[in-house]
Coordinates of C-alpha atoms and ligand atoms in Angstrom, one line a residue:
M1 CA -29.8 -1.7 -10.1
D2 CA -31.7 -0.5 -7.1
I3 CA -30.6 -2.0 -3.8
P4 CA -33.5 -3.2 -1.6
S5 CA -33.9 -1.3 1.7
K6 CA -33.5 -4.6 3.6
T7 CA -30.1 -5.1 2.1
V8 CA -29.0 -1.5 2.8
R9 CA -30.0 -2.0 6.5
E10 CA -28.0 -5.2 6.6
L11 CA -25.0 -3.5 5.1
Y12 CA -25.3 -0.9 7.8
R13 CA -25.5 -3.5 10.6
T14 CA -22.5 -5.4 9.3
M15 CA -20.4 -2.2 9.2
V16 CA -21.4 -1.3 12.7
V17 CA -20.5 -4.8 14.0
I18 CA -17.1 -4.6 12.4
R19 CA -16.4 -1.1 13.8
A20 CA -17.7 -1.8 17.3
F21 CA -15.9 -5.1 17.5
E22 CA -12.6 -3.5 16.5
E23 CA -13.0 -0.5 18.8
K24 CA -13.4 -2.9 21.6
V25 CA -10.3 -4.9 20.4
Q26 CA -8.4 -1.6 20.3
D27 CA -9.2 -1.0 24.0
L28 CA -8.7 -4.6 25.1
Y29 CA -5.3 -4.8 23.3
A30 CA -4.1 -1.6 24.9
R31 CA -5.1 -3.0 28.3
G32 CA -3.1 -6.2 27.7
H33 CA -6.0 -8.6 27.4
I34 CA -5.2 -9.7 23.9
P35 CA -1.8 -11.3 23.2
G36 CA 0.0 -11.4 19.9
L37 CA -0.8 -8.9 17.1
A38 CA -4.0 -7.1 16.1
H39 CA -4.2 -5.3 12.7
L40 CA -7.4 -3.2 12.7
Y41 CA -9.7 -2.6 9.8
I42 CA -11.3 0.6 11.2
G43 CA -12.2 2.9 8.2
E44 CA -12.3 0.1 5.7
E45 CA -15.6 -1.6 6.7
A46 CA -17.6 -0.8 3.5
I47 CA -15.5 -3.2 1.5
A48 CA -16.0 -6.3 3.5
A49 CA -19.6 -5.5 4.1
G50 CA -20.4 -4.6 0.5
V51 CA -18.6 -7.5 -1.1
C52 CA -19.7 -10.3 1.3
A53 CA -23.3 -9.2 1.1
N54 CA -23.3 -10.8 -2.4
L55 CA -22.0 -14.1 -1.2
G56 CA -23.7 -17.2 0.2
D57 CA -22.4 -19.7 2.8
R58 CA -21.1 -22.0 0.0
D59 CA -19.0 -19.3 -1.6
Y60 CA -15.4 -19.0 -0.3
I61 CA -13.3 -16.1 0.9
T62 CA -9.6 -15.8 1.6
S63 CA -8.5 -13.1 4.0
T64 CA -5.5 -11.2 5.2
H65 CA -3.7 -10.2 8.4
R66 CA -6.3 -7.4 8.6
G67 CA -9.1 -9.9 8.5
H68 CA -11.7 -9.3 11.3
G69 CA -14.0 -7.4 8.9
H70 CA -13.9 -10.0 6.2
V71 CA -14.7 -12.9 8.5
I72 CA -17.5 -11.0 10.3
A73 CA -19.1 -10.0 7.0
K74 CA -18.9 -13.6 5.8
G75 CA -20.8 -14.7 8.9
A76 CA -18.2 -15.7 11.6
L77 CA -19.6 -15.7 15.1
L78 CA -18.3 -13.1 17.6
K79 CA -17.9 -15.4 20.6
P80 CA -15.4 -17.8 19.0
M81 CA -13.8 -14.9 17.2
M82 CA -13.2 -13.0 20.5
A83 CA -12.1 -16.2 22.2
E84 CA -9.5 -16.8 19.5
L85 CA -8.1 -13.3 19.9
Y86 CA -7.8 -14.0 23.6
G87 CA -6.0 -17.3 22.9
K88 CA -8.7 -19.4 24.5
E89 CA -9.7 -23.0 23.8
T90 CA -13.2 -22.0 22.6
G91 CA -11.7 -19.9 19.8
Y92 CA -12.0 -20.7 16.1
C93 CA -8.5 -22.3 16.1
K94 CA -8.6 -23.4 19.7
G95 CA -6.7 -20.3 20.7
K96 CA -3.6 -21.3 18.7
G97 CA -4.1 -19.0 15.7
G98 CA -5.0 -15.6 17.1
S99 CA -6.3 -12.6 15.2
M100 CA -4.6 -13.4 12.0
H101 CA -5.8 -17.0 11.5
I102 CA -9.5 -17.1 11.9
A103 CA -11.1 -19.8 9.7
D104 CA -14.5 -21.6 9.5
V105 CA -14.6 -23.9 6.5
N106 CA -18.3 -24.5 7.0
L107 CA -18.9 -20.8 6.3
G108 CA -16.5 -20.8 3.4
I109 CA -13.9 -18.8 5.4
L110 CA -10.6 -20.3 4.2
G111 CA -8.6 -18.4 6.7
A112 CA -7.2 -15.0 7.5
N113 CA -3.5 -15.1 6.7
G114 CA -0.4 -13.7 8.3
I115 CA 1.5 -14.0 5.0
A116 CA 1.1 -10.9 2.8
G117 CA -0.3 -12.2 -0.5
G118 CA -0.7 -15.6 1.0
G119 CA -4.5 -15.8 0.3
L120 CA -4.1 -15.3 -3.4
P121 CA -3.0 -18.8 -4.5
I122 CA -5.4 -20.3 -1.9
A123 CA -8.2 -18.5 -3.6
V124 CA -7.2 -19.7 -7.0
G125 CA -7.1 -23.3 -5.7
A126 CA -10.6 -22.8 -4.2
G127 CA -11.7 -21.2 -7.5
L128 CA -10.5 -24.2 -9.4
S129 CA -12.5 -26.5 -7.1
C130 CA -15.6 -24.3 -7.7
K131 CA -15.2 -24.6 -11.4
M132 CA -14.6 -28.4 -11.4
K133 CA -17.0 -29.5 -8.7
Y134 CA -19.4 -26.7 -7.7
P135 CA -20.4 -24.6 -10.7
G136 CA -22.1 -21.3 -9.7
Q137 CA -20.0 -21.0 -6.5
V138 CA -17.3 -18.3 -6.4
T139 CA -14.2 -17.4 -4.3
V140 CA -13.4 -13.8 -3.2
C141 CA -9.8 -13.0 -2.5
F142 CA -9.1 -10.0 -0.3
F143 CA -5.6 -8.5 -0.3
G144 CA -3.9 -5.1 0.2
D145 CA -2.1 -2.7 -2.2
A146 CA 1.4 -3.7 -1.1
S147 CA 0.5 -7.4 -1.4
S148 CA -0.3 -6.7 -5.1
N149 CA 3.5 -6.5 -5.6
N150 CA 4.0 -10.1 -4.5
G151 CA 4.7 -12.8 -7.0
T152 CA 1.7 -14.6 -5.8
F153 CA -0.5 -11.8 -7.1
H154 CA 0.8 -12.1 -10.7
E155 CA 0.8 -15.9 -10.7
S156 CA -2.7 -16.1 -9.3
L157 CA -4.2 -13.6 -11.7
N158 CA -2.5 -15.3 -14.6
F159 CA -3.7 -18.8 -13.6
A160 CA -7.2 -17.6 -12.9
A161 CA -7.5 -15.8 -16.2
V162 CA -6.1 -18.7 -18.3
H163 CA -8.5 -21.1 -16.7
K164 CA -11.4 -18.6 -16.4
L165 CA -11.8 -19.4 -12.7
P166 CA -14.7 -17.9 -10.7
V167 CA -12.3 -15.8 -8.5
I168 CA -12.9 -12.1 -7.7
F169 CA -9.7 -10.4 -6.7
V170 CA -10.5 -7.6 -4.3
C171 CA -7.6 -5.2 -3.7
E172 CA -8.2 -3.0 -0.6
N173 CA -6.0 0.0 -1.5
N174 CA -5.5 1.8 1.8
G175 CA -2.5 3.6 0.5
F176 CA 0.2 2.0 2.6
G177 CA 2.1 -1.2 3.2
I178 CA 3.1 -0.9 6.8
S179 CA 4.8 2.6 6.6
V180 CA 5.5 2.6 2.9
S181 CA 3.1 4.7 0.8
Q182 CA 1.7 3.4 -2.4
K183 CA 3.7 6.1 -4.3
Q184 CA 6.9 4.7 -2.8
H185 CA 6.1 1.1 -3.6
Q186 CA 4.3 1.3 -7.0
A187 CA 4.7 3.4 -10.2
I188 CA 1.0 3.1 -10.9
V189 CA -1.9 5.0 -9.4
D190 CA -4.7 2.6 -10.0
I191 CA -3.8 -1.1 -9.3
S192 CA -6.8 -2.1 -11.4
V193 CA -4.8 -1.3 -14.5
R194 CA -2.9 -4.5 -13.9
A195 CA -6.0 -6.5 -14.9
A196 CA -5.1 -5.7 -18.5
G197 CA -2.0 -7.8 -18.3
Y198 CA -4.2 -10.8 -17.6
N199 CA -7.0 -9.9 -20.0
M200 CA -9.6 -9.6 -17.3
P201 CA -11.8 -6.6 -16.3
G202 CA -10.4 -4.3 -13.7
I203 CA -12.0 -1.4 -12.1
T204 CA -11.3 1.2 -9.4
V205 CA -14.1 2.1 -7.1
D206 CA -14.6 4.4 -4.0
G207 CA -14.1 1.9 -1.2
N208 CA -15.7 4.1 1.4
D209 CA -19.1 4.1 -0.5
V210 CA -20.7 0.8 0.5
L211 CA -23.4 1.0 -2.1
S212 CA -20.8 1.4 -4.9
V213 CA -18.8 -1.5 -3.4
Y214 CA -22.0 -3.6 -3.2
L215 CA -23.0 -2.9 -6.9
S216 CA -19.6 -3.3 -8.4
S217 CA -18.9 -6.5 -6.6
A218 CA -22.3 -7.9 -7.4
E219 CA -21.5 -7.5 -11.1
A220 CA -18.1 -9.2 -10.9
I221 CA -19.5 -12.0 -8.7
E222 CA -22.4 -12.6 -11.1
R223 CA -19.9 -12.7 -14.0
A224 CA -17.9 -15.3 -12.2
R225 CA -21.0 -17.3 -11.4
Q226 CA -21.9 -17.4 -15.1
G227 CA -18.5 -18.9 -15.9
E228 CA -17.1 -15.7 -17.4
G229 CA -14.0 -15.7 -15.3
P230 CA -12.1 -13.5 -12.8
T231 CA -12.3 -9.7 -12.2
L232 CA -9.8 -7.4 -10.4
L233 CA -11.7 -4.9 -8.2
E234 CA -9.7 -2.1 -6.5
Y235 CA -11.4 -0.3 -3.7
K236 CA -9.7 2.9 -2.5
T237 CA -9.9 3.4 1.2
Y238 CA -7.8 4.2 4.3
R239 CA -6.9 2.7 7.6
W240 CA -7.5 5.0 10.5
R241 CA -5.2 3.1 12.9
G242 CA -1.5 2.3 12.6
H243 CA -0.4 -0.9 10.7
H244 CA -1.0 -2.8 14.0
E245 CA -2.0 -1.9 17.5
G246 CA 1.6 -2.2 18.8
D247 CA 2.6 1.0 16.8
P248 CA 2.9 3.6 19.5
N249 CA 2.3 6.4 17.0
Q250 CA -0.5 4.7 15.2
G251 CA 0.7 5.6 11.8
G252 CA 1.5 9.2 12.8
R253 CA 5.1 9.1 11.7
Y254 CA 4.5 8.5 8.0
R255 CA 1.1 10.2 7.6
T256 CA 0.0 13.8 8.3
K257 CA -2.7 14.6 10.8
E258 CA -4.6 16.4 8.1
D259 CA -4.7 13.3 5.8
I260 CA -5.9 11.1 8.6
Q261 CA -8.5 13.7 9.6
A262 CA -9.8 14.0 6.0
W263 CA -10.3 10.3 5.8
V264 CA -12.0 10.1 9.2
E265 CA -14.4 12.7 7.9
N266 CA -14.9 10.4 4.9
C267 CA -16.1 7.7 7.3
P268 CA -18.0 4.9 5.4
I269 CA -20.5 4.5 8.2
K270 CA -21.2 8.2 8.5
R271 CA -21.7 8.3 4.8
L272 CA -24.2 5.5 4.8
E273 CA -26.0 7.1 7.8
A274 CA -26.4 10.3 5.8
Y275 CA -27.9 8.2 2.9
L276 CA -30.2 6.3 5.3
T277 CA -31.6 9.5 6.8
K278 CA -31.9 11.3 3.4
N279 CA -33.7 8.4 1.8
K280 CA -35.8 7.7 4.9
V281 CA -34.5 4.1 5.1
M282 CA -33.8 4.3 8.8
T283 CA -34.3 6.9 11.5
K284 CA -31.6 8.1 13.9
K285 CA -33.3 6.2 16.6
Q286 CA -33.3 3.0 14.6
M287 CA -29.6 3.4 13.9
Q288 CA -28.9 3.9 17.6
A289 CA -30.8 0.8 18.3
V290 CA -28.5 -1.1 16.0
W291 CA -25.4 0.2 17.8
D292 CA -26.9 -0.7 21.2
E293 CA -27.8 -4.2 20.2
V294 CA -24.4 -4.8 18.6
E295 CA -22.5 -3.4 21.7
K296 CA -24.4 -5.9 23.8
E297 CA -23.5 -8.8 21.5
I298 CA -19.8 -7.7 21.7
D299 CA -19.9 -7.4 25.5
D300 CA -21.3 -11.0 25.6
S301 CA -18.4 -12.2 23.3
I302 CA -15.9 -10.6 25.7
E303 CA -17.5 -12.3 28.7
F304 CA -17.4 -15.6 26.9
A305 CA -13.8 -15.1 26.0
E306 CA -12.8 -14.1 29.5
Q307 CA -14.5 -17.1 31.0
S308 CA -13.1 -19.6 28.6
P309 CA -10.1 -21.7 29.6
F310 CA -6.7 -21.5 27.8
P311 CA -5.8 -24.7 25.9
P312 CA -4.1 -27.2 28.1
L313 CA -0.3 -27.5 27.9
E314 CA -0.4 -31.1 26.7
E315 CA -2.3 -29.9 23.5
M316 CA 0.4 -27.4 22.6
F317 CA 1.5 -29.3 19.4
Q318 CA -1.9 -30.7 18.4
D319 CA -3.4 -29.2 15.2
V320 CA -0.3 -27.2 14.7
L321 CA 1.7 -27.5 11.4
A322 CA 5.2 -26.1 10.9
Ligands
TPP1 C1 5.4 -12.6 2.4 C2 5.4 -11.5 3.5 N1 6.3 -10.5 3.4 C3 6.3 -9.5 4.3 C4 5.4 -9.6 5.4 C5 5.4 -8.5 6.5 N2 4.2 -7.7 6.2 C6 3.1 -7.9 7.0 S1 1.8 -6.9 6.5 C7 2.8 -6.2 5.3 C8 2.2 -5.1 4.5 C9 0.9 -5.4 3.9 O1 0.4 -4.3 3.2 P1 -0.9 -4.4 2.4 O2 -0.9 -5.7 1.6 O3 -1.1 -3.2 1.6 O4 -2.0 -4.6 3.4 P2 -2.5 -3.6 4.6 O5 -1.6 -3.9 5.8 O6 -2.3 -2.2 4.1 O7 -3.9 -3.9 4.9 C10 4.0 -6.7 5.3 C11 5.1 -6.3 4.4 C12 4.6 -10.7 5.5 N3 3.7 -10.8 6.5 N4 4.5 -11.6 4.5

């Protein structure tokens, strides 16, 4: 299947927005503007962009603690996102959720999630509602390699397979769960082999190649839309930063400089830029214009967040469940 040039340009823009947003968050966090935790997705942008490009507003996603990329790719607005990171009243959760809990049900974003593996059963519930009430709609569930060891992973894949639910399980295998390498936490190399245990298709794809991500997820999503049930997609990638921004070594204690450098050179955005130039889809000037426009949008979101008020003290326990 050929991907239309318009779609390729949109994939590029989405990846640039995610990268530029997070580079700003990195800086703002270091300067103490953002409270709480921030887990950055830098280096993994091709997965969110490629998968979500196949979804509509009425489809659902569930996300993770590393969720900025997923929600941006699904259509979240930068202003309420940034305000949420700042803990401001104008944020997606009125400033009470922070980076890990951005949700917009109208856009099918059922929430980023601070619980590793927490999005899996939520996705299955949403998938069941798609099957029963909204045929043709699907749910995509993002989760990491370490989260695929949780009981929720096995129970969710089992339930989705038995009931042929329109759920696409997207494992972002960045090689680490906090500081523990995949080799130390799993006896398998490809997580996609676990699909066999649930009699669903499972494939492993280069997660830094946005075009391969787009095409492989298009196929799985179409299968789910047709009522043929779930798929397990594994995208191999790498996170450039530490597990979270509070790590003073930024992952330098458990990874070699050479490994990090090799993955930085394998940058998904650079790879797409090379494709765009080679195939004359965009010129360097047009690409630069995208960066400039996006930087402006992000600066506006920071201004919006900075000027917004904190939620009033008397609302501290409103909308909060515990
Ligand atoms: C149920 C649960 N156990 C442990 C944690 C602590 N924790 C937060 S993130 C994380 C590792 C997640 O790794 P992975 O799923 O591979 O995602 P990545 O951070 O690599 O994107 C852990 C163990 C948690 N948040 N929830």
